[in-house]
Tab-separated table of C-alpha atoms and ligand atoms in Angstrom:
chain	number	residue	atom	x	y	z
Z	112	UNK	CA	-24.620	-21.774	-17.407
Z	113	UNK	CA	-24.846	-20.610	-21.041
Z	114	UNK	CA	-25.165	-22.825	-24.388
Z	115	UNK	CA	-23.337	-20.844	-27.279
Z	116	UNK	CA	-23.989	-22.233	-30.556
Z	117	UNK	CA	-21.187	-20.180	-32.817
Z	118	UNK	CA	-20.838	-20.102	-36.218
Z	119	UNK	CA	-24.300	-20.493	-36.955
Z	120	UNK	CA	-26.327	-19.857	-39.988
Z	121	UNK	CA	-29.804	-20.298	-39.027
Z	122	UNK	CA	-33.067	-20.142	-40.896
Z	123	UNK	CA	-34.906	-16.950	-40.893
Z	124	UNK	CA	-38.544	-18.544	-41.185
Z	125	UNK	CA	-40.503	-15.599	-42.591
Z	126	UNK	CA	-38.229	-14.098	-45.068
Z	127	UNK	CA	-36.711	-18.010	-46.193
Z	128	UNK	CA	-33.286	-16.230	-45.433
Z	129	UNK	CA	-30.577	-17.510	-43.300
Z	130	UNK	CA	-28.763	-14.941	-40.734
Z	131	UNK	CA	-25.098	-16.613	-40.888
Z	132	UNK	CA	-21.977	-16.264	-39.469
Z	133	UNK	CA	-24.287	-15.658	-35.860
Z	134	UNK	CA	-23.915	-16.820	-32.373
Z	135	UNK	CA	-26.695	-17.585	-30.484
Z	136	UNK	CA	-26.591	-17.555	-27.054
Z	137	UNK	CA	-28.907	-20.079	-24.349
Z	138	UNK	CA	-29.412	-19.417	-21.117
Z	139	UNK	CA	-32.040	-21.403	-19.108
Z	140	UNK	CA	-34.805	-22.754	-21.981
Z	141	UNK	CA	-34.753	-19.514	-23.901
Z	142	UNK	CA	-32.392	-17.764	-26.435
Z	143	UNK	CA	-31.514	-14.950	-24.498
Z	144	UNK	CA	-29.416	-13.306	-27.271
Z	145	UNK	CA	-28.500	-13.615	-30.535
Z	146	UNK	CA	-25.521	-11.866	-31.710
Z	147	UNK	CA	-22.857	-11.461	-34.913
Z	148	UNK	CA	-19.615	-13.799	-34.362
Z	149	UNK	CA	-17.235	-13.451	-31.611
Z	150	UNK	CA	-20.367	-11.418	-29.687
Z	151	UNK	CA	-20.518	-14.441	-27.402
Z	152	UNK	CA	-17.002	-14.107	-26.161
Z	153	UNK	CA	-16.039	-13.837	-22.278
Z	154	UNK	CA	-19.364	-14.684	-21.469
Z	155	UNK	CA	-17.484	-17.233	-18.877
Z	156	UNK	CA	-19.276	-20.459	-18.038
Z	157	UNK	CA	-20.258	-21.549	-21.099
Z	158	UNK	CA	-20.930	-24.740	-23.191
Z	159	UNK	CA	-19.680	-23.598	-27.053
Z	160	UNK	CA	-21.128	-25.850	-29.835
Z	161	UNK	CA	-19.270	-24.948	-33.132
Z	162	UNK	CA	-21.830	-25.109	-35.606
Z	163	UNK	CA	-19.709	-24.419	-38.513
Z	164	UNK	CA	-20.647	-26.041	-42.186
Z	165	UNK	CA	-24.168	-27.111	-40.797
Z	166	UNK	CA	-27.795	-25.652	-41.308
Z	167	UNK	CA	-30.090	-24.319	-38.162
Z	168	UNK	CA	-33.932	-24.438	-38.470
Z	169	UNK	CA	-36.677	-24.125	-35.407
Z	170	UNK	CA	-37.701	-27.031	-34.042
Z	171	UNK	CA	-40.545	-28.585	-35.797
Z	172	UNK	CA	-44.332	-28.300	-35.189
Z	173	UNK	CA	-46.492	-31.041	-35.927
Z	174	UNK	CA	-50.154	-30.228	-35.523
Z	175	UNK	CA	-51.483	-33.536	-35.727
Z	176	UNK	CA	-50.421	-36.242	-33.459
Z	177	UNK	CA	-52.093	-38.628	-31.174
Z	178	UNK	CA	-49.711	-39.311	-28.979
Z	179	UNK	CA	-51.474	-41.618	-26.655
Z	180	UNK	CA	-52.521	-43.962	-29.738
Z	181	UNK	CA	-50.609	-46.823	-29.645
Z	182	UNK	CA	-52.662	-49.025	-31.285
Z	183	UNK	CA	-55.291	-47.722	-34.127
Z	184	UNK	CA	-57.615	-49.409	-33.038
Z	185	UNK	CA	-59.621	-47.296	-30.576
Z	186	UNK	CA	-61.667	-49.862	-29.402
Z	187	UNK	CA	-59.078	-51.686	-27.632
Z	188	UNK	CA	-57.090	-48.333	-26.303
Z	189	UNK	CA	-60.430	-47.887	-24.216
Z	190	UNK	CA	-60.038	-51.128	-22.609
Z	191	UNK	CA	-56.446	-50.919	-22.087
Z	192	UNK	CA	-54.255	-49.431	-18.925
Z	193	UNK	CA	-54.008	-45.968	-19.025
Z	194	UNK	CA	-50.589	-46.993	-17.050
Z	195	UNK	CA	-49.493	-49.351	-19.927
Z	196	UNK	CA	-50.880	-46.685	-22.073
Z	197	UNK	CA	-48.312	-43.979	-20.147
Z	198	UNK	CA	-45.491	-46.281	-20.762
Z	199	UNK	CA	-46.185	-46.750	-24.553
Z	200	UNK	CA	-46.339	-43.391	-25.079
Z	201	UNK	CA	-43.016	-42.613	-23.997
Z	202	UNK	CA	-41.390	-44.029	-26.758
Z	203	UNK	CA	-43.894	-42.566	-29.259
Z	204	UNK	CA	-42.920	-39.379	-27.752
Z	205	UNK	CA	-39.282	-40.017	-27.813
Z	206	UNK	CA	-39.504	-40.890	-31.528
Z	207	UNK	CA	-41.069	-37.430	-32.416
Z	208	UNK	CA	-38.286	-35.443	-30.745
Z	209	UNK	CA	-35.554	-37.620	-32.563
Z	210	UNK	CA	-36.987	-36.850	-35.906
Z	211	UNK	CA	-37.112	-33.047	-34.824
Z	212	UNK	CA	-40.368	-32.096	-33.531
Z	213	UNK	CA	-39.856	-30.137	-30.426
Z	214	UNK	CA	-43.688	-29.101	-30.121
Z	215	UNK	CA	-46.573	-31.541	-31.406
Z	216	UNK	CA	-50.326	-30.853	-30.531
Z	217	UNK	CA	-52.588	-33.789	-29.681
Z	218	UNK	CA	-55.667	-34.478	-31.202
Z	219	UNK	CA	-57.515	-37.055	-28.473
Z	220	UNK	CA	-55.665	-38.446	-25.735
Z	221	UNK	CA	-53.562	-36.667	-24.051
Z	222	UNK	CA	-53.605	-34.663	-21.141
Z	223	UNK	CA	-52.487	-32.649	-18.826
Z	224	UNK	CA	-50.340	-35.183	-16.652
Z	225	UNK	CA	-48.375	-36.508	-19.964
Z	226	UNK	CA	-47.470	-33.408	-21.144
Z	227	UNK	CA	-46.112	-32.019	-17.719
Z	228	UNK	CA	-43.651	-35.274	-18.213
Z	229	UNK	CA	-41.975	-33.670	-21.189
Z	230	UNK	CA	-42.528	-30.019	-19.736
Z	231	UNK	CA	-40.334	-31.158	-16.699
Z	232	UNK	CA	-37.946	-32.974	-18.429
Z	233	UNK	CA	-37.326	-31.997	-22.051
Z	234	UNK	CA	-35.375	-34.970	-23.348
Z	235	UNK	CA	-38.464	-37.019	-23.197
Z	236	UNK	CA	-39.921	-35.923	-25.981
Z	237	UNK	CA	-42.073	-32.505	-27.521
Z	238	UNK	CA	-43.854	-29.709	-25.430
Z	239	UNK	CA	-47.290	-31.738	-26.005
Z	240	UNK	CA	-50.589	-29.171	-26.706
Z	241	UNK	CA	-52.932	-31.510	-25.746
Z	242	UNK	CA	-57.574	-31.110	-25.921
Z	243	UNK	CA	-57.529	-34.204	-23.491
Z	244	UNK	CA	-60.910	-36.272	-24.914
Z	245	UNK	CA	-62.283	-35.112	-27.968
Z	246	UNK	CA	-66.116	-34.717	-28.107
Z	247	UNK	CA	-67.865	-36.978	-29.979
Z	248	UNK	CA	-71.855	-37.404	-30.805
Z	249	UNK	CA	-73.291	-40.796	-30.447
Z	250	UNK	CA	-72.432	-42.937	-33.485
Z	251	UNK	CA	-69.835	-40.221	-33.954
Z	252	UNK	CA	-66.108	-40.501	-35.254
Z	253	UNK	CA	-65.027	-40.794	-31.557
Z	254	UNK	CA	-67.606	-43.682	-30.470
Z	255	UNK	CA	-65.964	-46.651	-30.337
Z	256	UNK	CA	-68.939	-49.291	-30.186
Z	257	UNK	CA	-69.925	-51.540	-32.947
Z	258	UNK	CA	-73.280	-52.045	-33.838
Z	259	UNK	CA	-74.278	-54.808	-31.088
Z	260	UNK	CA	-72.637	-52.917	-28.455
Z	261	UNK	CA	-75.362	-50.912	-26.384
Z	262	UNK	CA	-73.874	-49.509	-23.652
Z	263	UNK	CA	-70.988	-46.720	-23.880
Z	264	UNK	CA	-67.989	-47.128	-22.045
Z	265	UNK	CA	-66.170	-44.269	-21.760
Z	266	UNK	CA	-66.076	-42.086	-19.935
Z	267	UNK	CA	-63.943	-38.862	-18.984
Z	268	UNK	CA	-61.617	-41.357	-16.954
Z	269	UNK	CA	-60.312	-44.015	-19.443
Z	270	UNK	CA	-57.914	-44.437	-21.510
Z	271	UNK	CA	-59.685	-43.890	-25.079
Z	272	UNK	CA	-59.570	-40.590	-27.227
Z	273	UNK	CA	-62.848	-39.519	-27.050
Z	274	UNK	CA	-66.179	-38.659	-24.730
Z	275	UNK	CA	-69.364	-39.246	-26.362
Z	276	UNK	CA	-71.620	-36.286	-25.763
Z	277	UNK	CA	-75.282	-35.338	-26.789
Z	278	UNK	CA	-77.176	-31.943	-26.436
Z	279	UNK	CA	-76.109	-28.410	-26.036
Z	280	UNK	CA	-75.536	-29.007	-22.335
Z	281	UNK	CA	-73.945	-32.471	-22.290
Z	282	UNK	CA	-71.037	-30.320	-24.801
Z	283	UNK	CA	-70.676	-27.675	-22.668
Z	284	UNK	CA	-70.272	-29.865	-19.744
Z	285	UNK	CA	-67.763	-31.964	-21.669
Z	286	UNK	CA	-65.406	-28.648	-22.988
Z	287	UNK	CA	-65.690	-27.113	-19.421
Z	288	UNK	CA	-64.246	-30.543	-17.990
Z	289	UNK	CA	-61.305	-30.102	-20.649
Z	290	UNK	CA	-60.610	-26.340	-19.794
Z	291	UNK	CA	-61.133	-27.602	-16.153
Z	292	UNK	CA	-57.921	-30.042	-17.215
Z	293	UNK	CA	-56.146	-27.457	-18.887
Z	294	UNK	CA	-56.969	-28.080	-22.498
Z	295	UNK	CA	-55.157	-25.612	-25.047
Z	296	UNK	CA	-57.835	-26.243	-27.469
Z	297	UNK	CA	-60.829	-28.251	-27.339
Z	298	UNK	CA	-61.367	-30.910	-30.092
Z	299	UNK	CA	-64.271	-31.722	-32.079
Z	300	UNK	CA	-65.539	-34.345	-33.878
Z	301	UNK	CA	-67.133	-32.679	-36.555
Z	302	UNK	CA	-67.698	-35.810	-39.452
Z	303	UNK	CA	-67.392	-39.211	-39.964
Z	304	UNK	CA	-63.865	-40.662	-40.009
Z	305	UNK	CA	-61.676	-43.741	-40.781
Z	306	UNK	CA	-61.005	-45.154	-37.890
Z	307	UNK	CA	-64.428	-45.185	-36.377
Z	308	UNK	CA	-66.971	-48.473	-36.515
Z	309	UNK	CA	-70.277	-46.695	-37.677
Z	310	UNK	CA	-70.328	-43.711	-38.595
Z	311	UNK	CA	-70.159	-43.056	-42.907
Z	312	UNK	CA	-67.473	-40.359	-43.966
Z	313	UNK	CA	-69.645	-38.187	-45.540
Z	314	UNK	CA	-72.154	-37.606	-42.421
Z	315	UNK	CA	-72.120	-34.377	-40.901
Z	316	UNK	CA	-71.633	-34.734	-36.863
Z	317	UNK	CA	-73.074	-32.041	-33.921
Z	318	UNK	CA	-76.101	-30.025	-34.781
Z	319	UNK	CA	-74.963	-26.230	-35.303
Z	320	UNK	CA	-76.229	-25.419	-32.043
Z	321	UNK	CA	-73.269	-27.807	-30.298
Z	322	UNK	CA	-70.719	-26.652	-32.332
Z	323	UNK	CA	-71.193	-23.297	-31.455
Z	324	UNK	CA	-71.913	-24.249	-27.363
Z	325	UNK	CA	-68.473	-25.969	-27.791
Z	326	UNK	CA	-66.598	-22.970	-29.605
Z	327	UNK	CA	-68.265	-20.519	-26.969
Z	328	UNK	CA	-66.933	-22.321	-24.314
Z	329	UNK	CA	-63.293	-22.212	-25.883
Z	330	UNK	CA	-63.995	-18.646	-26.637
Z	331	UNK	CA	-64.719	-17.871	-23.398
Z	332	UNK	CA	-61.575	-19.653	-21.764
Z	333	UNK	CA	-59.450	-17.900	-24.327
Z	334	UNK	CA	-58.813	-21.208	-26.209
Z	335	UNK	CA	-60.063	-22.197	-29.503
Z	336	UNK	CA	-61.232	-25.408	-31.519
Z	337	UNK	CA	-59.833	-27.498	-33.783
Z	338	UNK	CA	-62.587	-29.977	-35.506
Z	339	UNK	CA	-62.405	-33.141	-37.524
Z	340	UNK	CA	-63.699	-33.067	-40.809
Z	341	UNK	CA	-63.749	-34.233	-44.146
Z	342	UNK	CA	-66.125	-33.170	-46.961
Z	343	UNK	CA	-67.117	-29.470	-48.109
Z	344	UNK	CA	-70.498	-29.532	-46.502
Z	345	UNK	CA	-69.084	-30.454	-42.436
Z	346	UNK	CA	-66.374	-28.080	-43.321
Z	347	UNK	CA	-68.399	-25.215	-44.067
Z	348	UNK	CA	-70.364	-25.589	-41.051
Z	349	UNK	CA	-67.245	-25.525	-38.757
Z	350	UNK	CA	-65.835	-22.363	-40.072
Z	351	UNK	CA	-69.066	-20.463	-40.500
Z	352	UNK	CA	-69.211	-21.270	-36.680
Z	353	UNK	CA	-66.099	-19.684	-34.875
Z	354	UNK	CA	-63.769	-22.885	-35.342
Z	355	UNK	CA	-59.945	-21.928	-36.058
Z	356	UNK	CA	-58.719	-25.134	-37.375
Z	357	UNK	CA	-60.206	-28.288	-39.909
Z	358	UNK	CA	-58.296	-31.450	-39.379
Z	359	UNK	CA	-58.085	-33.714	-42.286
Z	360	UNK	CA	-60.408	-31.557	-45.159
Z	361	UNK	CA	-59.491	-33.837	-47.760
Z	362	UNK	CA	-63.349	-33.296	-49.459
Z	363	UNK	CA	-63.103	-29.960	-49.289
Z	364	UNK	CA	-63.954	-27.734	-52.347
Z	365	UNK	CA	-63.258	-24.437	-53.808
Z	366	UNK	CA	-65.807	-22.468	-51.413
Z	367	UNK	CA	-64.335	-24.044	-48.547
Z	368	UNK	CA	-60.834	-22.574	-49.683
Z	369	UNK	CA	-63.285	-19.028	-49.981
Z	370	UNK	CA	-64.166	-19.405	-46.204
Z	371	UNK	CA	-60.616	-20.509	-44.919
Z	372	UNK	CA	-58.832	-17.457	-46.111
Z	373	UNK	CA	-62.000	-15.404	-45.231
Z	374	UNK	CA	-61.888	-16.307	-41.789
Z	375	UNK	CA	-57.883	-16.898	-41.369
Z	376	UNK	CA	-58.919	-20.605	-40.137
Z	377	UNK	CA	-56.163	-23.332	-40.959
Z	378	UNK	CA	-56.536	-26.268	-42.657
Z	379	UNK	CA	-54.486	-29.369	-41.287
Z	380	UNK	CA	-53.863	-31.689	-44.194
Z	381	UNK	CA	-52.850	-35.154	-42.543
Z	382	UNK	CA	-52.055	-37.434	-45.748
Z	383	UNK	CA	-49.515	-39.640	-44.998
Z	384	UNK	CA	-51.689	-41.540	-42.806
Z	385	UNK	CA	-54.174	-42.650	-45.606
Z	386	UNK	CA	-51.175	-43.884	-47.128
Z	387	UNK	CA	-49.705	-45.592	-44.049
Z	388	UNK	CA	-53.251	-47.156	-43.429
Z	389	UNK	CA	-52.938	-48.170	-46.929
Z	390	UNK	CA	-50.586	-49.960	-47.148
Z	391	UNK	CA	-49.756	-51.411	-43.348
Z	392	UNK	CA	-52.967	-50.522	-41.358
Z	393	UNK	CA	-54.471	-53.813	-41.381
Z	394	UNK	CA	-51.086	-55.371	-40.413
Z	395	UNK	CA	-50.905	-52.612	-37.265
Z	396	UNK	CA	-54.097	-53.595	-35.870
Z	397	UNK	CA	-56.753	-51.342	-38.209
Z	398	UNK	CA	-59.953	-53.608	-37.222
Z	399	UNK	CA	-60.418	-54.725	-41.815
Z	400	UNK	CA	-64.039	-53.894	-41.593
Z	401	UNK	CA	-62.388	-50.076	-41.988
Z	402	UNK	CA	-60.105	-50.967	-44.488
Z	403	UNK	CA	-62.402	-49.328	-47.431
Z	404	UNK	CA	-62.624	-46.266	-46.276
Z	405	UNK	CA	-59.522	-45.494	-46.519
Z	406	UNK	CA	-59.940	-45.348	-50.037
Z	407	UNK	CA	-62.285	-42.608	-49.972
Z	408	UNK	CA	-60.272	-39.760	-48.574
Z	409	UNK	CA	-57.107	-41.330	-49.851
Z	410	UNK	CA	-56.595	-39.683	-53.978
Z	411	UNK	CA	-59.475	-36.653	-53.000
Z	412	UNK	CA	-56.859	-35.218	-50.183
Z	413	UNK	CA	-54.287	-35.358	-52.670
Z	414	UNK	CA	-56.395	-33.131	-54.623
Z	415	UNK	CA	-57.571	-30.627	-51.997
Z	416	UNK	CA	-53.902	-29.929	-51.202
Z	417	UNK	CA	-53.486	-28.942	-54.348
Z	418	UNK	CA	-56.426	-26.691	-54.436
Z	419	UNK	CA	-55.869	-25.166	-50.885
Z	420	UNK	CA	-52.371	-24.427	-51.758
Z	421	UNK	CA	-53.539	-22.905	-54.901
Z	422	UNK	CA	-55.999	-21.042	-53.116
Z	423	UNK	CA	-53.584	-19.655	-50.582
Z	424	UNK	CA	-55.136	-21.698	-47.476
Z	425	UNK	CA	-52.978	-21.694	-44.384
Z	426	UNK	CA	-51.765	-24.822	-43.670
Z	427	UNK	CA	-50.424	-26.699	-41.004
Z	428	UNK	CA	-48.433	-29.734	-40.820
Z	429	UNK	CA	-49.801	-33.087	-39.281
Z	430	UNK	CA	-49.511	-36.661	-39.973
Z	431	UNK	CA	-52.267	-38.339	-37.488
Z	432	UNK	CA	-50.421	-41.213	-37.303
Z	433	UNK	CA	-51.597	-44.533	-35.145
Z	434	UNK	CA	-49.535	-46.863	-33.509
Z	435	UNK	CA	-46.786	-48.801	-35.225
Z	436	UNK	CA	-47.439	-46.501	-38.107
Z	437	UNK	CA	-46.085	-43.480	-36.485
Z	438	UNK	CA	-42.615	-43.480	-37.559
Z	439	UNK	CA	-43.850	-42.397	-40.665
Z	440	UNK	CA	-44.568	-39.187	-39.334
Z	441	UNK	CA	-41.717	-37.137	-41.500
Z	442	UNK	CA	-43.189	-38.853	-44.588
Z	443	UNK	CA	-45.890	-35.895	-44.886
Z	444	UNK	CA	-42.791	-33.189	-45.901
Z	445	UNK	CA	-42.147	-35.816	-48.832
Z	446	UNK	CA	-45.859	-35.982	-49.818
Z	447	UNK	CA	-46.916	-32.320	-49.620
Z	448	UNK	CA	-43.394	-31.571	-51.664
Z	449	UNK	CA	-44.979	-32.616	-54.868
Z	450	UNK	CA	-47.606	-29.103	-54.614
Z	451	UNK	CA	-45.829	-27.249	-51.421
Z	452	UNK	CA	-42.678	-25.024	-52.145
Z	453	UNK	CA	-39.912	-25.949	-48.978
Z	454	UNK	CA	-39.544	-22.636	-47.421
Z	455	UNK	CA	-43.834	-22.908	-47.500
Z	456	UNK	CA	-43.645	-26.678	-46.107
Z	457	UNK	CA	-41.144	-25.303	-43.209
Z	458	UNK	CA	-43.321	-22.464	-42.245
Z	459	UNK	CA	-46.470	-25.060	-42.013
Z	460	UNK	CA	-44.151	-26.989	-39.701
Z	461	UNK	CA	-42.702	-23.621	-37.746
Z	462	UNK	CA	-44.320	-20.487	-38.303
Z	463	UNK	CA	-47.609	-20.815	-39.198
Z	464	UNK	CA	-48.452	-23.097	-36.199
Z	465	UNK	CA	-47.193	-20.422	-33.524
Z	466	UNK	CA	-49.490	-18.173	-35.241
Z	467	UNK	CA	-52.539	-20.608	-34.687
Z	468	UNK	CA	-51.444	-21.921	-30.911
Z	469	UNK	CA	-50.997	-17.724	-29.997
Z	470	UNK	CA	-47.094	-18.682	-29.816
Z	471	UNK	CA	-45.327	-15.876	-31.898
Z	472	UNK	CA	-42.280	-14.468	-30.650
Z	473	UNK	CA	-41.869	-18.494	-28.154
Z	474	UNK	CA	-41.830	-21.166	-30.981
Z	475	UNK	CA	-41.715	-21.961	-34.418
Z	476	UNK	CA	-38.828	-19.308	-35.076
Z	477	UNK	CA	-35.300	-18.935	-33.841
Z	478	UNK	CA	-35.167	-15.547	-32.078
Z	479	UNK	CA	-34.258	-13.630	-29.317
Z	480	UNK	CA	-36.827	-14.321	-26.151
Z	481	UNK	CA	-37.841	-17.208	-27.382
Z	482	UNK	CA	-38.052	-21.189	-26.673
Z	483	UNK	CA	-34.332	-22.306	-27.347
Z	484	UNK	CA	-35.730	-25.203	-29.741
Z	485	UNK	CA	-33.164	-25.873	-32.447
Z	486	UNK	CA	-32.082	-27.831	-34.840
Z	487	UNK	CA	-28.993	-28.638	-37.076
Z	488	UNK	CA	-28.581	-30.090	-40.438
Z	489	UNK	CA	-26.099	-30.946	-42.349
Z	490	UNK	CA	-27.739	-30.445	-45.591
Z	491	UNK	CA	-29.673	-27.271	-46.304
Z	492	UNK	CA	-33.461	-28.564	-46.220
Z	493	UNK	CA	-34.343	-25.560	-48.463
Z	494	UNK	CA	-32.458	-27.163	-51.324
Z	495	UNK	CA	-33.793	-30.598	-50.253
Z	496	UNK	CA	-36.947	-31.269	-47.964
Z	497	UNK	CA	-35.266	-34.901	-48.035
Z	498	UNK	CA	-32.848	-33.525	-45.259
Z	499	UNK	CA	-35.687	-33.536	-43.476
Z	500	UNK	CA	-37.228	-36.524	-43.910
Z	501	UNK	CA	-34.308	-38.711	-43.542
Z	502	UNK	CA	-32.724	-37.076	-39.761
Z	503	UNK	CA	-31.226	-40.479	-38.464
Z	504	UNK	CA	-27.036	-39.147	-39.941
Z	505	UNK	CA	-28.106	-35.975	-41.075
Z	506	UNK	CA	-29.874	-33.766	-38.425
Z	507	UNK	CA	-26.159	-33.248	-35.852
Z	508	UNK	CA	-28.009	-31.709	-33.205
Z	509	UNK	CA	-31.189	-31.608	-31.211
Z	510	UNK	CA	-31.799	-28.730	-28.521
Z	511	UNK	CA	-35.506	-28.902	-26.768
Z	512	UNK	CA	-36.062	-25.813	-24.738
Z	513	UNK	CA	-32.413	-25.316	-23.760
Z	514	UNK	CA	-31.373	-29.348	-23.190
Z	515	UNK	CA	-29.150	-30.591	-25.779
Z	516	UNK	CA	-31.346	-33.996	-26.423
Z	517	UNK	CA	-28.861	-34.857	-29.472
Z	518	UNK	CA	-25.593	-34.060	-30.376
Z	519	UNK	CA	-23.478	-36.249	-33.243
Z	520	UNK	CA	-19.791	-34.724	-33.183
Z	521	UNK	CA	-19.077	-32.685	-36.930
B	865	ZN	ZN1	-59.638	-37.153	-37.361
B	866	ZN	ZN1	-56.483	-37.629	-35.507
């Protein structure tokens, strides 16, 4: 059974052109063919969508989720059911595909069983890329403990975000477990962060020599890493060492832009959840004691945007966003708007993420072979990123991998 979408005008990605007056033709989870109007005809069992008056772009791409973070406080995901955990989840999921995203990657948490839910069944939510636990040093962004706490919890079995790990061979072991699990990258935490008890945001985390066991180990499964990191100094240290892509960055400085575009590393800029810790993360269950850091990364990642953008950094698009907080997560196209052009904001949320996950020619584009991930507008989000932003009337129709998740009648 086909899907014909006719009368289409979708978004040509790369050039910032649309193709119009097309139909594009579904078979299975791909695009099998994509052809001028009335191409489609006599193709027999068919479902036709008319797609007249409305705008097509890929499904979006958000590099920076944590999809398993229902709460932002990580101390009490470690403690919690992984089976309540599951449940949660679902609707976090369900929430990204509704605003569009038909592929997220996941920065701590997830794993391989969660992400075969929405592989088997697509109207659950996004194709989830997922590192499983990201590695953490002790007293590290992913170590949970307070100060009076001794002994470490976790472990490779609960239901936190991270494994704390020590030593050239405690990392090793750690990535090999993830690869073992069938991580598509392997995560790092590469600085102090937010959202962790101890650490300061300006500490550097992992001697060189376990940054580049970990990236050798990704190398050699054909993976890569992504790393957390804010200032200049942990920044340069991660893409000196093999690391494809810097989560966060919002320290960075004009040498850091140097290495990016040296290397052809990405940066993933993740404001809008400084601002959504801002202004509810207290209220959502931030622990207060973390409250003031916020501040820190807050105005400067404002300012790195800016200068990575200038600087002609590839970007990705990711919001990072914890528990209740998460519906924010279209909030970052508003944000980056005031330095980002649209068509450059779309490819950060298509494009330019295929070409760091290896996908070209499956995601991130509408074309022939590929992942039948669409979506419909019925404003032109070139003209007005707000299209985006606001999908609840506007964005008519959903397809994830072939399954029409959302359809609202023209
Ligand atoms: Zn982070
Ligand atoms: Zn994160």
């Amino acid at each position: 059974m086909y899907t014909i979408l006719k009368n289409a005008s979708y978004l040509d990605v790369r050039s910032g052109i649309y193709q119009t007056n097309k139909s594009i033709i579904i078979k299975g989870d791909k695009v099998e063919k994509i052809t001028d109007a009335g191409g489609a005809d006599g193709l027999g069992d068919a479902k036709v969508i008319d797609c007249s008056g409305l705008y097509l772009l890929p499904g979006l791409i958000d590099a920076h989720v944590h999809t398993t973070a229902i709460t932002p406080d990580f101390a009490e995901l470690e403690v919690t059911s992984p089976f309540y955990i599951a449940i949660k989840s679902t609707e976090i999921l369900s929430g990204m595909l509704q605003r569009g995203f038909t592929t997220v990657r996941d920065a701590g948490g997830a794993d391989y069983g969660l992400a075969a839910t929405t592989q088997e069944d697509p109207t659950l939510g996004p194709e989830i890329l997922f590192c499983g636990k990201a590695l953490s040093q002790t007293g590290g962004h992913g170590d949970v403990r307070t100060k009076g706490r001794r002994q470490f919890e976790g472990c490779f079995c609960c239901a936190g975000l991270g494994i704390v790990v020590d030593g050239v061979s405690q990392v090793r072991r750690a990535a090999r477990d993830e690869i073992r699990k069938g991580a598509t990258q392997i995560k790092i935490m590469a600085s102090g962060g937010v959202s962790s008890p101890t650490d300061r945001i300006d500490s550097t985390q992992f001697s060189i020599e376990e940054i580049r066991a970990i990236v050798e180990e990704a190398d050699a499964a054909n993976i890569y890493c992504m790393a957390h990191a804010y200032t200049a100094r942990a920044i340069k240290r991660l893409l000196r060492n093999g690391v494809r892509t810097i989560e966060h960055g919002n320290l960075l400085d004009e040498e850091c832009c140097d290495l990016f575009v040296e290397t052809g590393a990405y940066l993933v800029p993740t404001l809008v959840t400084y601002q959504a810790l801002a202004n509810e993360g207290v209220a959502s269950g931030l622990p207060a004691s973390m409250e003031e850091k916020i501040y820190t990364v807050l105005e400067a990642g404002h300012v790195a945007l800016k200068m990575a953008y200038d600087k002609g950094v590839k970007m990705l698009y990711g919001s990072d966003l914890l528990g209740a907080m998460q519906r924010h997560q279209l909030q970052e196209f508003s944000i980056r708007s005031k330095v980002v052009s649209n068509i450059d904001l779309i490819r950060q949320a298509t494009v330019n993420a295929a070409e760091c996950f290896g996908r070209v020619g499956d995601i991130g584009e509408i074309l022939e072979g590929g992942s039948a991930n669409i979506l419909a507008y019925r404003q032109d989000p070139l003209q007005d990123i707000q299209t985006l932003v606001n999908p609840e009337d506007g964005l008519r129709l959903i397809i994830n991998r072939g399954v029409t998740v959302k359809h609202l009648a023209a």
